[in-house]
C-alpha cells in the first residue's frame, strides 16, 4: 500500500475501528501517514462532542440583564471605579467616607472591615453630597457585579426615581473607589452596596442622615489597609 | 426613556442572531452548561457596554467572538487563582451531559456515549485556556488559522506551533495513536 492508498483507506475507516492489514502495515512504516491518521481521528473525535442547546429562558434573561444592569454613561463618567470583588474568600475592607465639600479638614471617615454585612453611618452636611465607598480587593477581577439599593428618600444624582442600580465592572487589585452622588430628600436613608464575583459576595450598608441627626463622625483615618485572607 | 428603549432594542437585534452559536462556543470552552451560561452573560454585559464600538460593523460576529475568547481566558485565570483548577467545571460535567438532548438511546449505548463525551471534555480541560480556544475555533468550529489569528490576536507562527503541541497532547490523552507505542517501534 502506498501513501495515496493509505490516505483513502483512512478516509473510509469506520469510526472507532483500529487499522488492520495493509493499512496497519503502512502506518507502521510511514510517519507522515501516521500523522494524518491521528489528525483524522482527532477531528472525528472532537467533532463528536455534543453541545447542549441553550435554554431559551436563559437567553432572554441574559439579554435583559445585559441591557438593564450594565449602567450606561452618566454616572460612570464621574468615577465609578467599581470594584466589586471577590471570590469565595473575599476579604474586603470597605470604607464609607463622606467628603465635606468646603471643609476638607473635617473629612469624616469610618472604616468597616467586613466579612459579614456591615453598617456604616455617614452624616450629610448638604442636601446633595458625594458618598465614597472604597472597596479593597485582594485580586483583580474582570467581571464583578455591583449593585446599589437605595431606601428612604435617597436618590443618586442622575438616576431620579431608581431604587436599584446594578452593573458589571472590573476591579483592580487594591483600593477601588466608588463615588455616589447622593441626594437626600428626607432626614435619613440607607444605601446598600453589594458586590459579587463568582460565588463570593460582599455587602455594606451605609446609613445616611442629615448632619443634625447624625452628629460628628470619627476623625480621619487612613490609609485603608486591605485585609488579607 | 425612548433613547434607552431604542438602544436596548438595537442591542437585542444585533446580538440575538448569534446567541446560540456563541453559547455553543462558550460550552466548548468551559465544558459545562453552568459555566457556559456565566460566560455568555459576561459577554453580553461587555457587548452592551461596548455597543458603540461595534454596532455599525457589517459583520459583528468576529468582534463578539474575540470578546468571548478574551473573557474566557480572563475568567479562567481568575477562577483558577481563586478556586484551584476548574473544580466547578469538572463537577458539572456529568450533569451537563445529562442535559444534552439525547434521543433515547439504549442505556448501554448511552453510557458508552457519555464516557466518550467525558473523555473529550477532560482532554480539552487539560489544555490551557489559549490552547483550548485554538482547538475550539480551528479544529472544532472550522475557522482557518488566519481567522483564528485575527480573533485571538496571536501571530500565525505562534498559533501553528501551539496547534502542533495541542494536537500531540490530545492524541495522547484521547489515545488516538494507531498502535500502542511498543508495537509501533517493533
Ligand atoms: Zn504513507
XYZ file of C-alpha atoms in Angstrom, chain B residues 17-138:
122
model
C -28.981 36.015 15.897
C -25.596 34.994 17.304
C -26.560 33.862 20.779
C -26.908 30.167 20.102
C -23.609 29.927 18.257
C -21.867 31.915 20.963
C -23.376 29.684 23.619
C -22.079 26.614 21.796
C -18.605 28.119 21.677
C -18.872 29.016 25.360
C -19.804 25.422 26.150
C -16.850 24.042 24.211
C -14.572 26.444 26.012
C -15.832 25.824 29.508
C -17.142 22.275 29.340
C -20.320 22.791 31.335
C -23.700 24.416 30.871
C -23.437 26.457 34.052
C -20.057 27.884 33.100
C -21.187 28.462 29.531
C -24.134 30.485 30.824
C -21.877 32.529 33.088
C -19.502 33.208 30.242
C -22.274 34.190 27.858
C -23.777 36.525 30.446
C -20.439 38.228 30.985
C -20.090 38.515 27.243
C -23.455 40.237 26.912
C -22.650 42.691 29.698
C -19.461 43.585 27.945
C -21.003 43.774 24.497
C -23.674 46.096 25.784
C -21.142 48.410 27.349
C -19.117 48.429 24.146
C -22.113 48.652 21.854
C -20.998 51.987 20.397
C -17.807 50.391 19.247
C -19.310 47.576 17.251
C -22.910 48.400 16.383
C -22.025 49.782 12.969
C -19.913 46.850 11.890
C -21.293 44.995 8.877
C -20.397 41.712 10.441
C -20.090 41.963 14.212
C -19.607 38.272 14.817
C -15.799 38.222 14.811
C -15.912 41.074 17.308
C -18.201 39.087 19.566
C -16.051 36.005 19.264
C -12.995 37.957 20.114
C -14.574 39.366 23.248
C -15.815 35.899 24.164
C -12.388 34.304 23.868
C -10.686 37.076 25.755
C -13.233 36.876 28.548
C -12.806 33.131 28.649
C -9.069 33.474 29.142
C -9.529 36.152 31.836
C -12.210 34.296 33.706
C -10.318 31.032 33.517
C -7.271 32.624 35.103
C -9.330 34.255 37.791
C -11.201 31.105 38.612
C -8.036 29.120 38.725
C -6.444 31.586 41.083
C -9.432 31.688 43.341
C -10.691 28.131 43.468
C -7.941 25.943 42.185
C -8.306 24.280 38.854
C -11.805 24.343 37.487
C -13.422 22.492 40.339
C -16.791 23.663 39.394
C -16.460 22.794 35.764
C -15.433 19.256 36.455
C -18.230 18.838 38.949
C -20.818 19.868 36.481
C -19.654 17.791 33.539
C -21.803 14.830 34.332
C -24.832 16.997 34.813
C -24.139 18.871 31.599
C -24.052 15.631 29.706
C -27.331 14.575 31.232
C -28.817 17.780 29.983
C -27.929 17.107 26.389
C -30.759 16.414 24.087
C -30.347 12.719 23.532
C -32.993 10.901 21.521
C -33.372 7.954 23.866
C -30.522 5.603 23.075
C -30.379 2.257 24.893
C -28.855 2.559 28.358
C -25.679 0.740 27.316
C -25.136 2.885 24.257
C -25.895 5.965 26.264
C -23.378 5.090 28.967
C -20.708 4.479 26.364
C -21.507 7.752 24.630
C -21.318 9.580 27.953
C -17.937 8.063 28.660
C -16.663 9.285 25.335
C -18.112 12.754 25.976
C -16.425 12.896 29.346
C -13.122 11.813 27.884
C -13.287 14.574 25.301
C -14.251 17.201 27.866
C -11.459 16.086 30.164
C -8.925 16.153 27.356
C -9.981 19.701 26.491
C -9.952 20.636 30.147
C -6.335 19.627 30.398
C -5.364 22.266 27.855
C -4.639 25.837 28.854
C -7.260 28.489 28.023
C -5.444 29.757 24.926
C -4.895 26.236 23.665
C -8.491 25.385 24.271
C -9.603 28.466 22.374
C -7.400 27.484 19.458
C -8.696 23.915 19.381
C -12.288 25.082 19.615
C -12.012 27.686 16.885
C -9.847 25.769 14.454
